[in-house]
Short mmCIF file of C-alpha atoms in Angstrom, two decimals:
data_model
loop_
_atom_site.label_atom_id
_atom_site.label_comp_id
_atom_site.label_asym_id
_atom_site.label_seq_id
_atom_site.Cartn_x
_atom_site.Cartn_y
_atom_site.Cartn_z
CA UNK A 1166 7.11 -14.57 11.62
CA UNK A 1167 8.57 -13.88 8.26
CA UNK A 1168 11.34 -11.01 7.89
CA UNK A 1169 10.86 -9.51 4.47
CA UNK A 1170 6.69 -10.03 3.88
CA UNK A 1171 3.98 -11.19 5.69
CA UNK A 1172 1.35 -13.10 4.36
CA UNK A 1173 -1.29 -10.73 5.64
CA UNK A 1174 0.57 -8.23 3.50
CA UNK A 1175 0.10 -10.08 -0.13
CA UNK A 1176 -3.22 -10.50 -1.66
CA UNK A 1177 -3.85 -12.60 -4.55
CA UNK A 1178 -7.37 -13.97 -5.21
CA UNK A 1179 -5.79 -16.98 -7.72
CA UNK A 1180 -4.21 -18.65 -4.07
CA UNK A 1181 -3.81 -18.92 -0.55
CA UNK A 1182 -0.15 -17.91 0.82
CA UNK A 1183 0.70 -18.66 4.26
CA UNK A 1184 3.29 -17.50 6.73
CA UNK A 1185 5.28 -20.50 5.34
CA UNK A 1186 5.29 -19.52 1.97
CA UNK A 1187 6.60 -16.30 2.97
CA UNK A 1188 9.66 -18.17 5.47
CA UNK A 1189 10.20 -19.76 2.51
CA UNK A 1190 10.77 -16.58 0.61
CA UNK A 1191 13.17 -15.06 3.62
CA UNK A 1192 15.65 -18.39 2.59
CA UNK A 1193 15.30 -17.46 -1.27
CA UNK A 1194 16.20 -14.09 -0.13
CA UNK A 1195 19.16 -14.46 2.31
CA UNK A 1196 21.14 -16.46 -0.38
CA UNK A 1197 20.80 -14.32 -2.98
CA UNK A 1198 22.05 -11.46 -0.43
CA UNK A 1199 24.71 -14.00 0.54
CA UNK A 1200 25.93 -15.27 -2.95
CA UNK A 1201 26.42 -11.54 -3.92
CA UNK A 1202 28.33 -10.77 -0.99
CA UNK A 1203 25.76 -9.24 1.36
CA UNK A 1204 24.98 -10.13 4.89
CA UNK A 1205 21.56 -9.76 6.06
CA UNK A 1206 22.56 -8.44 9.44
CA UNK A 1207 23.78 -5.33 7.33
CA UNK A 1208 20.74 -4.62 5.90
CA UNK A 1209 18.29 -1.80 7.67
CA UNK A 1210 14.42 -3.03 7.06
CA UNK A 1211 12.09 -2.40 5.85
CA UNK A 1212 14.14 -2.73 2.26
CA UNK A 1213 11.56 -2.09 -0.73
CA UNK A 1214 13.39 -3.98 -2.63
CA UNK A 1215 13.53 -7.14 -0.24
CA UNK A 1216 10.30 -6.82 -0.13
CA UNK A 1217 9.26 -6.72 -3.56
CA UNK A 1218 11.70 -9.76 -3.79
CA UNK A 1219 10.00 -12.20 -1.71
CA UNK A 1220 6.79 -11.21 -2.28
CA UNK A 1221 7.18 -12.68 -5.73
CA UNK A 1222 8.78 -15.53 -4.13
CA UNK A 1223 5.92 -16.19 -1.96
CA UNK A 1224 3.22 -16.21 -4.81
CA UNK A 1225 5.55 -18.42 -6.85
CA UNK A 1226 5.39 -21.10 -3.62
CA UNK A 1227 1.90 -20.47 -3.08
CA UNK A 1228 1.41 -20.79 -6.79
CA UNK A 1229 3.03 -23.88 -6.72
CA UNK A 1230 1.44 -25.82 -4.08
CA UNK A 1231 -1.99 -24.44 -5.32
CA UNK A 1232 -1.30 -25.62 -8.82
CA UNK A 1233 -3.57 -29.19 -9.89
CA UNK A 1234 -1.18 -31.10 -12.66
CA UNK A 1235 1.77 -29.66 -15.02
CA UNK A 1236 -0.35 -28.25 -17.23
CA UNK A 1237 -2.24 -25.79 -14.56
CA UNK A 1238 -2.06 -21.74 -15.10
CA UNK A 1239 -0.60 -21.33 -11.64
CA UNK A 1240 2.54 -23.37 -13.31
CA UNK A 1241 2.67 -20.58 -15.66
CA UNK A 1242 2.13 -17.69 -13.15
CA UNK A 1243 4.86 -19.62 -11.05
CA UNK A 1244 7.45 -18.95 -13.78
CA UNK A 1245 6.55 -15.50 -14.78
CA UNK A 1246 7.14 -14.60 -10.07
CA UNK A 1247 10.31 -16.48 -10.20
CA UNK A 1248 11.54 -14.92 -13.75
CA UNK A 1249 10.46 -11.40 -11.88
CA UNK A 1250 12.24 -12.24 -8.31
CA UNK A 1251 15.71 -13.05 -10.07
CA UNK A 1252 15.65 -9.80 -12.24
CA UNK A 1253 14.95 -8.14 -8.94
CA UNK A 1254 18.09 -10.42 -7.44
CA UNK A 1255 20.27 -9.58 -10.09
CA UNK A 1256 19.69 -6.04 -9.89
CA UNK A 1257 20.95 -5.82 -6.24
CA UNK A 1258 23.31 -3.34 -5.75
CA UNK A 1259 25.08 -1.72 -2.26
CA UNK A 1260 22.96 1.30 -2.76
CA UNK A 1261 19.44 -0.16 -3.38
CA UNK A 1262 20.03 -2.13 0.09
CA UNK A 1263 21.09 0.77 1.94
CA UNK A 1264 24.41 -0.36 2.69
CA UNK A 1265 27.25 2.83 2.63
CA UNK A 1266 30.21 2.17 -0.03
CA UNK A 1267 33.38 1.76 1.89
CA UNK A 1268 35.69 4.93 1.36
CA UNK A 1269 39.67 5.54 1.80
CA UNK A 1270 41.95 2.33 1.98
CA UNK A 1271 41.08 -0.95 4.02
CA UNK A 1272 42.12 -4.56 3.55
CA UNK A 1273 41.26 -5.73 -0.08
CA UNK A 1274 40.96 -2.52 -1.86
CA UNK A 1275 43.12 -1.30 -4.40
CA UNK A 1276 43.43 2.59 -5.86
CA UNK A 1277 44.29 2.56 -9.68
CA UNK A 1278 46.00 5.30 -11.07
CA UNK A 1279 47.67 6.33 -14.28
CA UNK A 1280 51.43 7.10 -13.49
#
């Protein structure tokens, strides 16, 4: 079973998506929490966001595999999910996941000051 979306939870009459299609859009998902510094584990669900995130992801697989040649409108709907998952991605911040901003001093943290 998928983390983020199931498939029983995205309806789109241009394609069929599957559970895989949607397992596929939990990978998409943890490493672009992972190459911005965010482990999944941290992360309370359900996450809107996350959601929203690989349910794009999972129409633009769907889309994909549904698609007949390169010149097929699902090609086209492909690229306009994935253009609207990676704004999403890049738009990922410690507050839209849930995750509380560290406070005080810790390892790796720095005050700045005017002296």
């Amino acid at each position: 079973m998928a983390t983020y979306v199931n498939a029983a939870d995205i309806d789109d009459p241009s394609f069929v998506i599957t559970e895989e299609h949607c397992k596929g859009a939990d990978v998409f998902v943890n490493l672009s929490l992972r190459e911005r510094g965010f482990n999944p584990a941290d992360i309370t669900l359900p996450n809107a966001v996350l959601t929203e995130i690989a349910t794009y992801w999972a129409k633009r697989l769907a889309a994909i595999e549904g698609a007949i040649g390169d010149d097929s409108p699902l090609i086209a709907k492909a690229r306009e999910f994935e253009k609207d998952a990676k704004t999403l991605v890049g738009k990922l911040t410690r507050e839209a996941l849930g995750i509380t901003v560290p406070t005080g001093t810790a390892f790796g943290q720095i005050t700045l000051g005017r002296g």
